[in-house]
Each structure stands twice: as C-alpha cells, then as structure tokens.
Tab-separated table of C-alpha atoms (C1' of nucleotides) in Angstrom:
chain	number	residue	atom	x	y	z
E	1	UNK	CA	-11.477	-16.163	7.678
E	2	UNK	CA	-13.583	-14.485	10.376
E	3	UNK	CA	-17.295	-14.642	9.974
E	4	UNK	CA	-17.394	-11.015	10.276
E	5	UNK	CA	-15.019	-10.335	7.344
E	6	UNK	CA	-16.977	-13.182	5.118
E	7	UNK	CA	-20.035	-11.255	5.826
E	8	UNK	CA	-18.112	-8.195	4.233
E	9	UNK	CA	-16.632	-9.768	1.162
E	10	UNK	CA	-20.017	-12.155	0.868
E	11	UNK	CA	-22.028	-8.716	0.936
E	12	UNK	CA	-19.546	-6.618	-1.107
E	13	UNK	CA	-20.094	-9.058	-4.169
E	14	UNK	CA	-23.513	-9.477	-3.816
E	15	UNK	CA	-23.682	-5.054	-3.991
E	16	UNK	CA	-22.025	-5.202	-7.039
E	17	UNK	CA	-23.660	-7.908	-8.702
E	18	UNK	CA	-27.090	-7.214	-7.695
E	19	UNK	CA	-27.146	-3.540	-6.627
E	20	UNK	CA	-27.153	-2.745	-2.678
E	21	UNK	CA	-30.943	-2.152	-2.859
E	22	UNK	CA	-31.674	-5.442	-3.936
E	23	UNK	CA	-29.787	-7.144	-1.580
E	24	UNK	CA	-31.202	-7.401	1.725
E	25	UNK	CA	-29.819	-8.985	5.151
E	26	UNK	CA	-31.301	-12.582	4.868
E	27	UNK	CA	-29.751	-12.755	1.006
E	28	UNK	CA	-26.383	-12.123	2.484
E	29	UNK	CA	-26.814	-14.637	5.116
E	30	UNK	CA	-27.981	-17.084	2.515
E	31	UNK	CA	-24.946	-16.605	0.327
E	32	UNK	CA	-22.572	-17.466	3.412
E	33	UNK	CA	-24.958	-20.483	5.282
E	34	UNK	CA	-25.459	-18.627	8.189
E	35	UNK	CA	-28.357	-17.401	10.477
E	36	UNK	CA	-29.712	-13.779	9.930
E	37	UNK	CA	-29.399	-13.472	13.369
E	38	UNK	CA	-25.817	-14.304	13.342
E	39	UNK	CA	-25.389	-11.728	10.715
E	40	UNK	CA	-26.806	-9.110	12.926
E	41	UNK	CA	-24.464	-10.155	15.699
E	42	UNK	CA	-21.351	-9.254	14.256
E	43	UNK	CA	-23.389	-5.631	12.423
E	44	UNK	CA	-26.331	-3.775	13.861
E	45	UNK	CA	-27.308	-3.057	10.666
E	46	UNK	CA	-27.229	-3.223	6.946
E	47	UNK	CA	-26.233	0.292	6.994
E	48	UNK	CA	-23.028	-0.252	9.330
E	49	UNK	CA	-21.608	-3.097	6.775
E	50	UNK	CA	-22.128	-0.382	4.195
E	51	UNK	CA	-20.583	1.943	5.881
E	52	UNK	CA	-17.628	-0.499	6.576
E	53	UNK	CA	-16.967	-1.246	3.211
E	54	UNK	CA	-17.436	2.647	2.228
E	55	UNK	CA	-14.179	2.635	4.367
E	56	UNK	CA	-11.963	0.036	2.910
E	57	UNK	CA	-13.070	1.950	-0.469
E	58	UNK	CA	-12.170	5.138	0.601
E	59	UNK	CA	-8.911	4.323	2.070
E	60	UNK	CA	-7.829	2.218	-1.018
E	61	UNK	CA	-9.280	5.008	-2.993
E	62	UNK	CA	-7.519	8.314	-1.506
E	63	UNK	CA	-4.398	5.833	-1.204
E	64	UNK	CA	-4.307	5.529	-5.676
E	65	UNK	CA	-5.423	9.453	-6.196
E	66	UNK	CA	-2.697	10.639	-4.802
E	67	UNK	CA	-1.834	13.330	-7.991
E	68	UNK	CA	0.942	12.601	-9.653
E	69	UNK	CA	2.419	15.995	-10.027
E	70	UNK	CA	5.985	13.812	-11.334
E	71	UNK	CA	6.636	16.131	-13.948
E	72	UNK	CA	9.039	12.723	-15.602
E	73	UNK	CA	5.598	11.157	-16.078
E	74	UNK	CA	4.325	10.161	-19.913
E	75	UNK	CA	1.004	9.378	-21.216
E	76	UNK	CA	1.283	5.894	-20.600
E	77	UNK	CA	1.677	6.625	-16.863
E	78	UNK	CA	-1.126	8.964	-17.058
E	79	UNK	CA	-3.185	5.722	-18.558
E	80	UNK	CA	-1.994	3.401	-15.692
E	81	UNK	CA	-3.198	6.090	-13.330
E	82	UNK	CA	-6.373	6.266	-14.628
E	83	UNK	CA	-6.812	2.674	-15.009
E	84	UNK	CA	-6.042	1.900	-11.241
E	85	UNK	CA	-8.648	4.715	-10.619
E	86	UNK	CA	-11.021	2.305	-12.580
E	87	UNK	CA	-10.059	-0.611	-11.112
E	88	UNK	CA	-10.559	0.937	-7.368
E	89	UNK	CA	-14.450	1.660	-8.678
E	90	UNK	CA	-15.127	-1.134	-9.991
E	91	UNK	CA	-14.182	-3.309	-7.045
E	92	UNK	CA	-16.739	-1.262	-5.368
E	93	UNK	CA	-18.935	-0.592	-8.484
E	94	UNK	CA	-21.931	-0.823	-6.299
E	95	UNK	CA	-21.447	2.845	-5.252
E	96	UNK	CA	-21.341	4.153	-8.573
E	97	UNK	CA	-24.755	2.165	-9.767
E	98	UNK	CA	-27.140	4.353	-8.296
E	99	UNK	CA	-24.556	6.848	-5.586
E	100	UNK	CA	-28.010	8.803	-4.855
E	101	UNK	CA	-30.067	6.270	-3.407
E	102	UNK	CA	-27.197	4.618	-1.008
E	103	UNK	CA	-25.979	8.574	0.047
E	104	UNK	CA	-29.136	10.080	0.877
E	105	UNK	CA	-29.191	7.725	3.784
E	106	UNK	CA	-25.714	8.771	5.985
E	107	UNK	CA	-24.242	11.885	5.467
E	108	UNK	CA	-21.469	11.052	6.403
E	109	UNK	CA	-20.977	8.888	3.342
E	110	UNK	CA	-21.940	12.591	1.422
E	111	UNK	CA	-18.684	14.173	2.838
E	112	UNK	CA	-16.826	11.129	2.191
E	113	UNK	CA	-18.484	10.540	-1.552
E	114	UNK	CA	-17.921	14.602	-2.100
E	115	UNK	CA	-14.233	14.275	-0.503
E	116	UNK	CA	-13.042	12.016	-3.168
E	117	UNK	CA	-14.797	13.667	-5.650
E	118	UNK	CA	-12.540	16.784	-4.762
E	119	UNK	CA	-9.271	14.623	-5.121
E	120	UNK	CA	-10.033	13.593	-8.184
E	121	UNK	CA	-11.085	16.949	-9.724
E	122	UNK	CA	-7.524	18.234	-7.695
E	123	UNK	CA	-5.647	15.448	-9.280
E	124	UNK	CA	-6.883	16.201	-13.147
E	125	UNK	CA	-6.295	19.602	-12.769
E	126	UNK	CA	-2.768	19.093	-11.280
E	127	UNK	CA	-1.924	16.790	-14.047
E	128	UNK	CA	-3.608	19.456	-16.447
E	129	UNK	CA	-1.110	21.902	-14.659
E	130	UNK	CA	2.073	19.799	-15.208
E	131	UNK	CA	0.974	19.456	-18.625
E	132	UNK	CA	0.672	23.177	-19.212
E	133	UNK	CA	4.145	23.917	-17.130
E	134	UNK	CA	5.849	21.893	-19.585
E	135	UNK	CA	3.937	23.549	-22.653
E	136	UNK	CA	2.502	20.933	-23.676
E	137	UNK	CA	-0.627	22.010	-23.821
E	138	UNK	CA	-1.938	25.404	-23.677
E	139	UNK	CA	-4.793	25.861	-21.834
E	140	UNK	CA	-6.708	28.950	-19.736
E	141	UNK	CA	-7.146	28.677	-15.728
E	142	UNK	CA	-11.171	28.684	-16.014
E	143	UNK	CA	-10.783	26.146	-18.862
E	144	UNK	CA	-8.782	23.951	-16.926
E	145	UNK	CA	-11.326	24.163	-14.154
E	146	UNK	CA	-14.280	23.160	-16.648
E	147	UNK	CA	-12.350	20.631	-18.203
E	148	UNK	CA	-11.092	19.103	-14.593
E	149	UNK	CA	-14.889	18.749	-13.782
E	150	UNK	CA	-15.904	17.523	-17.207
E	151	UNK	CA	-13.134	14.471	-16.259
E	152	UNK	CA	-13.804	14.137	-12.892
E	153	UNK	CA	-17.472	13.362	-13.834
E	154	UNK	CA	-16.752	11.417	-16.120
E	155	UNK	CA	-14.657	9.275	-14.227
E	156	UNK	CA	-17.327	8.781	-12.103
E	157	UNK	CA	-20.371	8.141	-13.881
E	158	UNK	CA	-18.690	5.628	-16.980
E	159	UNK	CA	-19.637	2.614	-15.154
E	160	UNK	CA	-23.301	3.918	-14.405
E	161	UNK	CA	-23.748	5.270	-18.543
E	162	UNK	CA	-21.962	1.618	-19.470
E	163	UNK	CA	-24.486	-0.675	-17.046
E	164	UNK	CA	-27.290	1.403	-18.568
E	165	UNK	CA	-26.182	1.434	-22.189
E	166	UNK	CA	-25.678	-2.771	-21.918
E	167	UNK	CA	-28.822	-2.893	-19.471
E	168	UNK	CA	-30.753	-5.093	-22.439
E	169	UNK	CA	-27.872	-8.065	-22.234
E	170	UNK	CA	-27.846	-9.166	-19.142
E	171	UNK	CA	-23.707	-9.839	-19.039
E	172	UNK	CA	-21.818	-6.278	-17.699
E	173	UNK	CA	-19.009	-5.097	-19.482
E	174	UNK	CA	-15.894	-5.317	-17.373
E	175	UNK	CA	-13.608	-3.922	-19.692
E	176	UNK	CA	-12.628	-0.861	-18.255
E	177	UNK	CA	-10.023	0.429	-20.984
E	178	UNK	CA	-12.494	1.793	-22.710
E	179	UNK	CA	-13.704	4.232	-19.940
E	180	UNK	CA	-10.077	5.352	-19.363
E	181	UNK	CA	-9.752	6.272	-22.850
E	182	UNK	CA	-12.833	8.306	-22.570
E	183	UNK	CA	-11.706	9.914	-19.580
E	184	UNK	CA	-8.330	10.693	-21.550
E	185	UNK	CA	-9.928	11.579	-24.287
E	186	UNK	CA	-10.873	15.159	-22.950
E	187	UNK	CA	-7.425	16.124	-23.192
E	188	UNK	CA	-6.753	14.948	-26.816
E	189	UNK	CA	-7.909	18.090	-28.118
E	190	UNK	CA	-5.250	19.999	-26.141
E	191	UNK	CA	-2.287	18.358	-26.790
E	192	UNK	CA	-0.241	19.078	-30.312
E	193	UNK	CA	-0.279	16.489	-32.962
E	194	UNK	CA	2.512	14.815	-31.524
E	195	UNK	CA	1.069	14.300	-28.221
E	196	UNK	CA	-2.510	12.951	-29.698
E	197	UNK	CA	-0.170	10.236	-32.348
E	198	UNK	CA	1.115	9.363	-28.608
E	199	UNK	CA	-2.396	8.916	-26.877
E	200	UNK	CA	-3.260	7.019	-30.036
E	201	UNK	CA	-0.802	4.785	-29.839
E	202	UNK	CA	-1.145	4.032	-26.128
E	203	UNK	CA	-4.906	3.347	-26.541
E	204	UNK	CA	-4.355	0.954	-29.402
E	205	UNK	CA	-1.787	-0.680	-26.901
E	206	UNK	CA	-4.540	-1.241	-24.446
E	207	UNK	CA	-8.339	-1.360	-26.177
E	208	UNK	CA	-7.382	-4.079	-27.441
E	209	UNK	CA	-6.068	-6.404	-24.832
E	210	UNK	CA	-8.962	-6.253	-22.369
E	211	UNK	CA	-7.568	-7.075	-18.915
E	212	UNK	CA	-10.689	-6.773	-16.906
E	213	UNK	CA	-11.054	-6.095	-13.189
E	214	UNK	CA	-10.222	-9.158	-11.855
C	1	UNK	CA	-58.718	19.214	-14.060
C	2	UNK	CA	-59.568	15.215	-13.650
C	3	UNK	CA	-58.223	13.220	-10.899
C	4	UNK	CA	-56.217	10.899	-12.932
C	5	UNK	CA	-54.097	14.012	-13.968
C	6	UNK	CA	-54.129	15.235	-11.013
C	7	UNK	CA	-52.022	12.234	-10.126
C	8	UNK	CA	-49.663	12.292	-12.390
C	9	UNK	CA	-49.090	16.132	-11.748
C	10	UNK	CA	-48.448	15.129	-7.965
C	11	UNK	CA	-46.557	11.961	-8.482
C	12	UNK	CA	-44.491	14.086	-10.661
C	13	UNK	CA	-43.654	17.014	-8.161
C	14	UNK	CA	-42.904	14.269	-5.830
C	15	UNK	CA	-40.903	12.306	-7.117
C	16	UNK	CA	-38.643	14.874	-8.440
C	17	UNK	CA	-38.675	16.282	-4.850
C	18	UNK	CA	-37.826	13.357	-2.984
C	19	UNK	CA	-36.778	10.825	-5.662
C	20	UNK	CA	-39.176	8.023	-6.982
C	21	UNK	CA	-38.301	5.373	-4.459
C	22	UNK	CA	-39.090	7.444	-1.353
C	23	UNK	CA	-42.327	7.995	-2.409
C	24	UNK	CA	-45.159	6.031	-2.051
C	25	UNK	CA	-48.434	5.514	-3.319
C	26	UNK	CA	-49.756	6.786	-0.025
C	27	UNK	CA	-47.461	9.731	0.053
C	28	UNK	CA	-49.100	10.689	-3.227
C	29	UNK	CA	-52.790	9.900	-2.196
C	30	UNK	CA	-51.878	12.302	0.792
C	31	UNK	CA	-50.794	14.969	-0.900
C	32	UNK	CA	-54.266	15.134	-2.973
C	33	UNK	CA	-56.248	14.323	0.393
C	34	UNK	CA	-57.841	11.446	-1.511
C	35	UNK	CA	-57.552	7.914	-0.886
C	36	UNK	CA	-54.809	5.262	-1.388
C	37	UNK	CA	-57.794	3.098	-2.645
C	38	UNK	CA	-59.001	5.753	-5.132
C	39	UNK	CA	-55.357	6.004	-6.453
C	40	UNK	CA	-55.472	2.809	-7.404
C	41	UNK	CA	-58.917	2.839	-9.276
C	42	UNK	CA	-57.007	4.998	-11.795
C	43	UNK	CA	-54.044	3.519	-11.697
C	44	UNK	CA	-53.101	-0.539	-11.450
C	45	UNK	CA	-50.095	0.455	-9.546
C	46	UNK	CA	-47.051	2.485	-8.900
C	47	UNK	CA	-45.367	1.147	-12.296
C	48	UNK	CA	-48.179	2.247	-14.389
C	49	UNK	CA	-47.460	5.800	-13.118
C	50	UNK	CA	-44.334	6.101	-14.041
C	51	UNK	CA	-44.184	4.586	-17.300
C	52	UNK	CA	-47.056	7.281	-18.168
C	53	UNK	CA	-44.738	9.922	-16.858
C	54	UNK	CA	-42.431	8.522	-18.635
C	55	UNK	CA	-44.050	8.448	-22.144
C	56	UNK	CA	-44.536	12.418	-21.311
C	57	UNK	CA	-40.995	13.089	-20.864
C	58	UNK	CA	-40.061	10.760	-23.810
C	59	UNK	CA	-42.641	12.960	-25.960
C	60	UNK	CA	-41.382	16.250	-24.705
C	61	UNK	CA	-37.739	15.007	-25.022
C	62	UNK	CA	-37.766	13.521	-28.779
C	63	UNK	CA	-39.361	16.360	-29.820
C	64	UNK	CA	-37.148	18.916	-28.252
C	65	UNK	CA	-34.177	16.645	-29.708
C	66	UNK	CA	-34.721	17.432	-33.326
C	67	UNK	CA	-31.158	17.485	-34.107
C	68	UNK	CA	-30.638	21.425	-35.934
C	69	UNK	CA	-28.077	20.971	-39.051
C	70	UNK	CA	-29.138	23.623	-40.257
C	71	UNK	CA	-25.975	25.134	-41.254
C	72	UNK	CA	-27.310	29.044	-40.519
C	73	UNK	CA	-27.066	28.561	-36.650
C	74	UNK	CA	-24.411	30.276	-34.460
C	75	UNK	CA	-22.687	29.851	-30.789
C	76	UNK	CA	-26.358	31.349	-29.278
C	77	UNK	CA	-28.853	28.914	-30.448
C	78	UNK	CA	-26.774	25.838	-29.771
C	79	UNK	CA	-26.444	27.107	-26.780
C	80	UNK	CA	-30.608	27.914	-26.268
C	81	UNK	CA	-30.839	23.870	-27.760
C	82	UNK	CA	-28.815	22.596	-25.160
C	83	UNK	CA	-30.598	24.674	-22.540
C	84	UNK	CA	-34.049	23.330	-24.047
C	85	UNK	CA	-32.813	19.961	-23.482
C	86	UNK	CA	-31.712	20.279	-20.041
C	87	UNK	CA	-35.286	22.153	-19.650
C	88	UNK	CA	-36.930	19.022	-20.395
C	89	UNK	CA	-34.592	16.758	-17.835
C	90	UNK	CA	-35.605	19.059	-15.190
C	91	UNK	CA	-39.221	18.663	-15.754
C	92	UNK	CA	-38.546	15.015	-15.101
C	93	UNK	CA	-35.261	15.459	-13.105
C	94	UNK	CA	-36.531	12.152	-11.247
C	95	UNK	CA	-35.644	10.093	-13.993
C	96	UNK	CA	-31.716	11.425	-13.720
C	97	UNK	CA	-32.088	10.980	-9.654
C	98	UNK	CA	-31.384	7.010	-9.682
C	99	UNK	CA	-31.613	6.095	-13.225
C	100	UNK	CA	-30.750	2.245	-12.686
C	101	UNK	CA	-33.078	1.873	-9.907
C	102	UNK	CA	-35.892	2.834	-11.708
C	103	UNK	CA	-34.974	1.299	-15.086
C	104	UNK	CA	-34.086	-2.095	-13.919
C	105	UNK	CA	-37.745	-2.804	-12.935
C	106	UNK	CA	-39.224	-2.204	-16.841
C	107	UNK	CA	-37.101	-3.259	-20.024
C	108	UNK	CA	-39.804	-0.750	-21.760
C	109	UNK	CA	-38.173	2.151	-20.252
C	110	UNK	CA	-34.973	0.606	-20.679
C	111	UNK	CA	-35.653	0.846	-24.313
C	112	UNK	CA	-36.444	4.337	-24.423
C	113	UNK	CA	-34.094	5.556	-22.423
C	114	UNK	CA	-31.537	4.388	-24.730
C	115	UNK	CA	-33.231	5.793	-27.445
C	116	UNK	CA	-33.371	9.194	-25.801
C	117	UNK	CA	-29.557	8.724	-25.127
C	118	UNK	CA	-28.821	7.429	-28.848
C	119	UNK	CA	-30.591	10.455	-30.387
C	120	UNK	CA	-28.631	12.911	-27.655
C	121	UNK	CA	-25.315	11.230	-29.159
C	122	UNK	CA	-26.800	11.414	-32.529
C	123	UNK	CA	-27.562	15.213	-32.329
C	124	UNK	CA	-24.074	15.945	-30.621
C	125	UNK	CA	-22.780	14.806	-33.471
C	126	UNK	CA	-24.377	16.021	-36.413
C	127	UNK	CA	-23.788	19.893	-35.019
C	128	UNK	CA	-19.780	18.626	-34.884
C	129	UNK	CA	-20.443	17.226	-38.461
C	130	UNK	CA	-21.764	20.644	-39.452
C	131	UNK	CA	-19.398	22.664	-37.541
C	132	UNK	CA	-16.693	20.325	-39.256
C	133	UNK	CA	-18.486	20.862	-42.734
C	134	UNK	CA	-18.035	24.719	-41.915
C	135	UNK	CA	-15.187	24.426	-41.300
C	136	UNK	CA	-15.208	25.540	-37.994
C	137	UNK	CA	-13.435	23.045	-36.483
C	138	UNK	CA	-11.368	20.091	-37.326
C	139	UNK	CA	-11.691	16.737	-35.897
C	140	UNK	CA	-11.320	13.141	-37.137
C	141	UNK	CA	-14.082	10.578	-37.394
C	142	UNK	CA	-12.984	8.500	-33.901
C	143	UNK	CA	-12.420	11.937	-31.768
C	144	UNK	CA	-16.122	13.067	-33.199
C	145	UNK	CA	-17.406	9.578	-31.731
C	146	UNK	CA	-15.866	9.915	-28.321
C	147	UNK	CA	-16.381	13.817	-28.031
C	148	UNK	CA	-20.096	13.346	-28.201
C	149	UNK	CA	-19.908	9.762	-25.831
C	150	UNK	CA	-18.560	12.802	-23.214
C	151	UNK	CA	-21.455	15.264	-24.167
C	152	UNK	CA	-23.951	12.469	-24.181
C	153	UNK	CA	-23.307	11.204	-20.909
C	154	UNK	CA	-22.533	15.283	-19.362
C	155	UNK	CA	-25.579	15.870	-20.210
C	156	UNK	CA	-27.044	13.174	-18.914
C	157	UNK	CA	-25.151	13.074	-15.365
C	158	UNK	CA	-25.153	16.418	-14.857
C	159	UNK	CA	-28.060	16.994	-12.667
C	160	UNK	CA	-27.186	13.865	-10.802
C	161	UNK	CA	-23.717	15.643	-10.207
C	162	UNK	CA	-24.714	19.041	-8.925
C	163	UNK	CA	-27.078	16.898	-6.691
C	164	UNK	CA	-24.401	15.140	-4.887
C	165	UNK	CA	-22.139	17.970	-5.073
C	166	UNK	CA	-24.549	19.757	-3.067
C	167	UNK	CA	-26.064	17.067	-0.533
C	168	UNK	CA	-24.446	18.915	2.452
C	169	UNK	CA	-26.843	22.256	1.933
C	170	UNK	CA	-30.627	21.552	1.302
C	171	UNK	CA	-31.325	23.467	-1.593
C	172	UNK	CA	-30.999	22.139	-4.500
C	173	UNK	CA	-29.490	24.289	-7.651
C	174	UNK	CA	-31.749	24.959	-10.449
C	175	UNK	CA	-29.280	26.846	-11.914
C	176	UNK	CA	-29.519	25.218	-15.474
C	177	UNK	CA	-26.506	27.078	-16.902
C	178	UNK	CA	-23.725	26.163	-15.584
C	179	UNK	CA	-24.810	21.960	-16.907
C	180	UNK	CA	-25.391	23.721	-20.392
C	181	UNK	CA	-21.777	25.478	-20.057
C	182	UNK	CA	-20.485	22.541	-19.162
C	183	UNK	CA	-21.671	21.067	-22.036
C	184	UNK	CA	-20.807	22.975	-24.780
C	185	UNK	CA	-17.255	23.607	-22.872
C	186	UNK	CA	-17.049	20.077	-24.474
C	187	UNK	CA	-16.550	21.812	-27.928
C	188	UNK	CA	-14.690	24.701	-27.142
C	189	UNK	CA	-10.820	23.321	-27.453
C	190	UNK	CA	-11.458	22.336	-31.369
C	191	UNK	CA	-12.655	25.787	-31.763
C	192	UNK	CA	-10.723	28.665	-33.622
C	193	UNK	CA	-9.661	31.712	-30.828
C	194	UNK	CA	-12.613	33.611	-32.064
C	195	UNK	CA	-14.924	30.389	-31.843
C	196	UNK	CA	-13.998	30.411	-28.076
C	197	UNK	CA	-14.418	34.366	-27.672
C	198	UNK	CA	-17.619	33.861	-29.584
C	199	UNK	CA	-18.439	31.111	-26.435
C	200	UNK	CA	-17.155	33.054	-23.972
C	201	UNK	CA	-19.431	36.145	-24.704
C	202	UNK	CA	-22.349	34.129	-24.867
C	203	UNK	CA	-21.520	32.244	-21.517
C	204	UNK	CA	-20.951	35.915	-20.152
C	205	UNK	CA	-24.915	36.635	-21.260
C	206	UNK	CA	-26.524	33.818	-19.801
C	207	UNK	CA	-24.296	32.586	-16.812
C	208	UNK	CA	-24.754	35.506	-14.645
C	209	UNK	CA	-28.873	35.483	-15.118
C	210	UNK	CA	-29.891	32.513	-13.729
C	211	UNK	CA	-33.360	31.802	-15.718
C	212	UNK	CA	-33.731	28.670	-13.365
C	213	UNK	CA	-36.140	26.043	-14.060
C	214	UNK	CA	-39.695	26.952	-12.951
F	1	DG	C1'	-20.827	-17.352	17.981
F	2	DT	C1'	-24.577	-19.322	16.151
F	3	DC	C1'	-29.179	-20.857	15.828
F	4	DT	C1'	-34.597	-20.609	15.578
F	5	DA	C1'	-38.426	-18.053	16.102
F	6	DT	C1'	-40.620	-13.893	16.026
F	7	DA	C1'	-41.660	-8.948	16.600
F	8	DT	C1'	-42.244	-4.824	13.964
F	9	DA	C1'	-43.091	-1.739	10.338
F	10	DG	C1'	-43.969	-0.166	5.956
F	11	DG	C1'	-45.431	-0.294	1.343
F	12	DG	C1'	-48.133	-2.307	-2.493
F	13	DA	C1'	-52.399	-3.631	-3.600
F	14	DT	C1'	-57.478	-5.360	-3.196
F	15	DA	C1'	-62.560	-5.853	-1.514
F	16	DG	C1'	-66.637	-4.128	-0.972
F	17	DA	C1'	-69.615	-0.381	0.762
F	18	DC	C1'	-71.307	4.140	-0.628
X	1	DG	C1'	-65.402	7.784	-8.576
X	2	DT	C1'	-64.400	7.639	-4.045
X	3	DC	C1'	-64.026	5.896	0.556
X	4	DT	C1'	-62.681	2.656	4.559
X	5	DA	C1'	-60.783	-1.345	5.945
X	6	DT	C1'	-57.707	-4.738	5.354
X	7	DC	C1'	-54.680	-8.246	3.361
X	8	DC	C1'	-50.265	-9.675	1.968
X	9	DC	C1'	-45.659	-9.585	1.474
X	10	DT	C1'	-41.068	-8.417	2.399
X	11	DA	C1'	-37.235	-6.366	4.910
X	12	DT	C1'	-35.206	-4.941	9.082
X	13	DA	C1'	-34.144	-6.116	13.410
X	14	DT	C1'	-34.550	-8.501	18.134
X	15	DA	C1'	-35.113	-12.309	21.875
X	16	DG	C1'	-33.679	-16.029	23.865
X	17	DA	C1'	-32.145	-20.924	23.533
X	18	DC	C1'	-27.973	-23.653	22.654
DNA sequence: GTCTATATAGGGATAGAC
DNA sequence: GTCTATCCCTATATAGAC
C-alpha cells in the first residue's frame, strides 16, 4: 500500500475515533512511523486529505442513495436501504460529529455536505411517494415534505445525539439498528395496522442481532 | 453594568455569531476595548466562561421546560411551549453550533446537557401521555418512546440544520417557526382530521409572521 | 520518498507595574 | 481593576539534507 493511501486510511480512523479537530498532522504521522514532513509531501495540507476523503465519502455515498423508486420493494428492503445509509456514515462518522466546525472551513465541502443532504430528503420522499401510489399510506404533499425533512435530519444527526447521549462511557455505540429504526419509525404512524405488525416484525428481526459497522 | 458581565454578555454575542471555537479570549477583550490581561483577572480562563454561560442557559432552559400536563391546554399553547423552548436555544444557539466540540472538554456540561435533553424527552412525552389520556390520539407505549427520541433530538438539531442548510448565503435564519412546525409536525399523523386542521390553522397564524428571535 | 530541523503563527494564560 | 508585556505551548507548514 502506497504511503499516500496509508496516510488516508491512517487519518480516516484516527477522525473517527478522535474527532478531526483533535487530530493534528504530527498524530497522523505518528500513527503510520513516518516523518511529518513526509506527510506533507504527499498533501499540502490537513485540509486537502480532508477534502480527499470527503470524496471517497461522497462518491460511496451518492452511489447507496440512489432512491429506490422499485415499487416491488417491502419494508425489509426499505430497512436494508437505510441500514447501508448508516453504514456509509459511520465509516466516515467523523463528518457527522461536529459537520459545523469541519464545513465552515471549504465551501466547497458546504455544496457537497448540502448536495447529499438533498438526495436523501429526494430519496424519503420518493419512497414516501411509492408508498402513497400504492395506498399504502395516505399522506398530504406538504406533509410528505415535513415528514421527508423530519427523516432526512434524522438520518443525519443519530450518530451525533447517540455519541452525546453515551458521551459519559467512554465506549461508542456501534450498533446502528437502532438509528434505522428511528429513522423508520416516522413512517409507522402512516402505515395501516398491517403495515406497522410488518415494521414490527422486521425491527425485532434486526434490534436484536447487532451487526455493527465493521 | 460591571465588567465581569459585560463579558459574559460579549462572549455570548460572539460566540453565537461566530461559534465558540473561533473566538478567542482576545477577540472578546477586543470587542470591549479592554485588555486580554484584564479578561483574565475576572475570569481563570476561556472554560470558566462558558460553563457560567452555560449555568445561565441551563437556568433559563429547566425552567422554561416545566413539562404542562395540564390537561386544559390546546394545539396553541403547545405550540407557544415549543416556541419558548426554541427561544431559549437561540439565546445560546452556540451551544447547538458544535455541541461535541464544546462538551468533550467538561464532563460537567456533559452532565447537564443530558439532563436538559432527558427532561426535553420527558416533557415530549408526558403531553403524548395526556393527549393519549384525552383521548386524542392513540399510540402504544414503544411508539410514545421513539416519537419523542425524534422530537427530542428535532429539537435539538434543528438550528444546527437550518445552519448548514443555509451556509451558501450569509444570513442566517432566525425564523424560529418553521423548527417549532417541524416539531410538532412530529405529532400530527396520530392526530384525528380535526386534530390536524386544528394544527394546520395554528401553523397558518404563526408561520407567515416571523416573530424572529431578537 | 523520506528524514531532521526549524520557521511561523496564533491562542491561552501569567507577571508585575499602575 | 486595569494595563502592557511577555511567556509558553501547540499546530501548521517549509527547507534542505540524504
């Protein structure tokens, strides 16, 4: 593996353990047993290796969001969706611990942040769309707007509520079923009783058997 | 008005202007045209000033908080409650800027910013208990839990939201409503059709008049 | 490509005079 | 209480040898 790549990965998992502003340019030379001076001769700056791994994110992230508008799709497939949605941010958690304080800096991280952002509003309210093409639920256009944003936050600030709501133990939670069920969970109250037994029983399929992010 | 107020009254309007990290104890000492050095006769450091700032909003907060069951109150003062609240978080909108980064320095304010987030949860649901009790609406014990998880952390994210959302363009929104619409949107698909008109027409008052936060 | 050594800059904080 | 001057530390980034 190229040193350049090892200083990615090396400073990728030292974001997400530690938090991006606690990691400077010497720590991630430390981690790998090289120079800090070799560091800065493969990126000018801390800013272009976050930059770089904004990137790979974004790619691997717009890659999973695209909607699926299938209209053969089932809850279940709605809860692998999400899940791989999860497992996308928390690969790259370190954008979602404090998105603020790394985006203020480059704006063209803002447009990129914002631009998946839209996609995953767009997806929700696709799926809510299916969903209400097929009558399954029944549901007004400016409600499905709210309730597209009420997921779409959601989505994205779970792991920031969870690292604050465990912040006294010092291990992270890495079970990520739980935040897809609470993602989900905004459209339980849409759905007839049927379709809720259905969530139910997918979510007892999964809460149980954390898989984690690895 | 004594200097060591004055401080806090600056620090304050800074921080929530720039965000806590980017200022710094010079910045603020500028601002008042006094001295770094005279800054830190009143104050052993930067810490010290926001943990005081802190106890403010934690004051302000727990008291504003005061979960209403009573059972006499309609659509118009939970919405004016949730508006108070979101009052409160703009005074100290700082705090919602970059949450992690500034707890992860003091366990104290870890502390209480859980408690501030436990009693949010706690008054979300007590007014579904009520509403429930009323019946108003119908939900089961687990949904109750989750649905106020979702208004817990909407509430809490919100401000952090709208700020990303609108990074590109300088200004930031002080609109207040639309958070507090958001909000209570939570609610709105376990209500009865004239529950949600009920919403609708109060949304209708207070949506178009922007009170904003001054 | 990699190293060592170092420049540079900024922020937190203190000392001591007034 | 307030000021000026300054120290210390840390983080980013560069220069130049190997």
């Amino acid at each position: 593996m190229k040193t350049r790549d090892r200083i990615l990965v090396t400073s990728l998992e030292l974001f997400n353990l530690c938090g991006e502003p606690n990691v400077t340019t010497i720590d991630i030379a430390n981690e790998m047993d090289i120079s800090p001076g070799n560091l800065y001769y493969h990126f000018r700056n801390k800013d272009e290796i976050i930059s770089e791994l904004f990137q790979a994110f974004e790619e691997n992230m717009l890659d999973v969001l695209q909607s699926p508008t299938d209209p053969g799709l089932d809850m279940m497939d709605y809860w692998m969706y999400v899940h791989m949605i999860f497992e996308r941010m928390w690969d790259y958690r370190f954008l979602y611990r404090d998105p603020v304080t790394i985006l203020e800096r480059n704006e063209k991280l803002q447009r990129k942040f914002n631009r998946i952002l839209d996609k995953k509003q767009d997806a929700a309210l696709s799926i809510i769309q299916v969903m209400e093409g097929q009558s399954l639920i029944s549901i007004s256009r400016e409600e499905a707007e709210r309730l597209s944003t009420n997921i779409a936050l959601t989505a994205t600030y779970w792991l920031n509520f969870q690292h604050i709501r465990h912040m006294g133990s010092n291990s992270e939670p890495d079970d990520l079923e739980a935040g897809v069920y609470q993602v989900i969970s905004h459209i339980a109250p849409y759905l007839p009783p049927e379709g809720r037994e259905l969530l139910d029983a997918v979510a007892d399929t999964y809460l149980g058997a954390s898989s984690s992010g690895g």
